[in-house]
Each structure stands twice: as structure tokens, then as C-alpha cells.
Amino acid sequence: QKEVEQNSGPLSVPEGAIASLNCTYSDRGSQSFFWYRQYSGKSPELIMSIYSNGDKEDGRFTAQLNKASQYVSLLIRDSQPSDSATYLCAEEGAGNMLTFGGGTRLMVKP
Amino acid sequence: GAGVSQSPRYKVAKRGQDVALRCDPISGHVSLFWYQQALGQGPEFLTYFQNEAQLDKSGLPSDRFFAERPEGSVSTLKIQRTQQEDSAVYLCASSAGQGVMQYFGPGTRLTVT
């Protein structure tokens, strides 16, 4: 049974700070990982994908993958109140299906 | 064209009724997925189609759940004899193929009373 674990939060950070969201996964064979953002009452919206060890940057977002430690993280720089949402970590299994964590709720306070 | 669309957006069913949920994927996307999301949890995989072929239905919670995609485009998720535990948001996602990112529709919120 594949598992993806996230701290449910809420994670509270002040506006302008760096938010750090973490995720661990159980399947050592997993190759592809995704971060989705989900606003309350809305569907998940893809933010980042990462396939290789190391960092991947896109604007204010940086995804980090460490396959040896089975650990994925998302850093949000210069956090804005509009970043307040639930962030879902997902790994891709055979057949392209995604296994999601329970999500971390982020609150950015003005 | 535009993104993934789903209908209806909201559905209230009395326990025991049958429901049908529709998904229109992004044009040209061969892969289509159904997920179930309970309140406060992450989405959970239900079933997967590649074109019209249902390649994985391991996540369907019971034989009351049935999905089809007869022409390899629009998909319907059917739930027979709905139960209260079926209350959830049902999300559809599509992708251009294996190993390619999935894009989600707005979901159908099903409430069984």
C-alpha cells in the first residue's frame, strides 16, 4: 500500500516569509512527484512537478526531491495571503494514477 | 478547448437512488481518471481509462460503482443504490498520456441524504 504523508497543519506564516511544506512517501520506486494547490471548495490546481533529485524553481516556488530519504518539499518565497490554501503532495504510480497525501493547510497572515 | 468540465456541479440524492456523474476531458487527452475526495482529505484514486479502455478500477469502493468511457472522450461515473458514505466530491482529471501531468475538473459534490 503506497502512502504519502503530510502534516495537516495549519502552517501559519507571516506575509513575506518563506513557507516550507513537507511530504514523505513510502514507495522507493516512485519517480514522479507533484504539488497541487487547492483553495476551499475548489479543485486541485497543479503548481509544480519534479522528477529528479535536487531543486526545481518556478517563480516564487521551489520543489525539492530527495529520493534517498523519500522526501519531497515545496518552498514558497515571499508568501502572500493569496497563497493561503491546502497544498497536496502526490506521487505517480504505475499507470499514471496519483496517490495523494492528506494535504497541508497553509495560512499566510497579513 | 478549455479545461476539464464536470456536471452536475452539485447533486443531492436520497439514499438508495442511482446517480450519474459526467466528465468532459481536455480535447485530445487520452488518459482520464476519477478520484473521490472526502472532506478534509486528499483525493483518492477510483479508476483510470486510456482512450476507451478501463485499465485500472482497483480504487472503486464497491460493485455499486461503475465507470465507462465508450468513445474514448466523455466519461460517466455511475453509483447505484447510493449510501451516505458515498457523500464526497468526485473529481475527474485528464492527461495527454502516461507520465504527463494531470489536470482536474471542478468536481461534483455529491450529498446523499
mmCIF file of C-alpha atoms in Angstrom, chain A residues 32 34 36 38 41-44 46 49 51 88 92-103, chain B residues 31 33 35 37 40-43 45 48 56 91 95 97-106 109:
data_model
loop_
_atom_site.group_PDB
_atom_site.id
_atom_site.type_symbol
_atom_site.label_atom_id
_atom_site.label_comp_id
_atom_site.label_asym_id
_atom_site.label_seq_id
_atom_site.Cartn_x
_atom_site.Cartn_y
_atom_site.Cartn_z
ATOM 1 C CA SER A 32 7.349 11.493 -10.376
ATOM 2 C CA PHE A 34 3.580 16.769 -7.967
ATOM 3 C CA TYR A 36 -1.160 20.801 -6.156
ATOM 4 C CA GLN A 38 -6.451 23.544 -3.509
ATOM 5 C CA GLY A 41 -14.356 24.457 -2.299
ATOM 6 C CA LYS A 42 -12.253 24.299 -5.457
ATOM 7 C CA SER A 43 -10.459 21.525 -7.327
ATOM 8 C CA PRO A 44 -6.698 20.851 -7.133
ATOM 9 C CA LEU A 46 -1.117 21.901 -10.435
ATOM 10 C CA SER A 49 6.204 18.692 -10.907
ATOM 11 C CA TYR A 51 11.223 14.034 -11.312
ATOM 12 C CA LEU A 88 -1.408 18.476 -1.759
ATOM 13 C CA GLU A 92 2.645 8.977 -9.604
ATOM 14 C CA GLY A 93 2.330 5.223 -9.657
ATOM 15 C CA ALA A 94 2.108 2.658 -12.390
ATOM 16 C CA GLY A 95 -0.485 3.617 -14.953
ATOM 17 C CA ASN A 96 -0.183 7.308 -14.160
ATOM 18 C CA MET A 97 -2.530 7.186 -11.160
ATOM 19 C CA LEU A 98 -1.728 9.676 -8.406
ATOM 20 C CA THR A 99 -1.518 8.856 -4.713
ATOM 21 C CA PHE A 100 -2.130 11.982 -2.656
ATOM 22 C CA GLY A 101 -1.224 12.966 0.843
ATOM 23 C CA GLY A 102 -3.880 14.423 3.086
ATOM 24 C CA GLY A 103 -2.710 17.958 2.390
ATOM 25 C CA SER B 31 -5.954 9.417 -20.154
ATOM 26 C CA PHE B 33 -9.040 9.488 -14.085
ATOM 27 C CA TYR B 35 -10.898 10.421 -7.819
ATOM 28 C CA GLN B 37 -12.277 13.367 -2.128
ATOM 29 C CA GLY B 40 -10.584 17.314 4.812
ATOM 30 C CA GLN B 41 -8.724 14.569 2.951
ATOM 31 C CA GLY B 42 -6.703 14.258 -0.206
ATOM 32 C CA PRO B 43 -8.226 12.802 -3.368
ATOM 33 C CA PHE B 45 -7.963 7.161 -6.897
ATOM 34 C CA TYR B 48 -8.378 5.076 -14.939
ATOM 35 C CA ASP B 56 -7.453 0.127 -13.649
ATOM 36 C CA LEU B 91 -13.036 14.720 -9.260
ATOM 37 C CA SER B 95 -3.745 13.974 -19.131
ATOM 38 C CA GLY B 97 -0.591 10.337 -21.640
ATOM 39 C CA GLN B 98 1.423 8.384 -19.135
ATOM 40 C CA GLY B 99 3.965 10.359 -17.175
ATOM 41 C CA VAL B 100 2.305 13.632 -18.109
ATOM 42 C CA MET B 101 0.665 16.000 -15.659
ATOM 43 C CA GLN B 102 -2.993 15.596 -14.804
ATOM 44 C CA TYR B 103 -5.447 18.476 -14.874
ATOM 45 C CA PHE B 104 -8.507 18.390 -12.687
ATOM 46 C CA GLY B 105 -12.074 19.407 -13.355
ATOM 47 C CA PRO B 106 -14.144 21.411 -10.843
ATOM 48 C CA ARG B 109 -20.164 17.447 -4.856
#
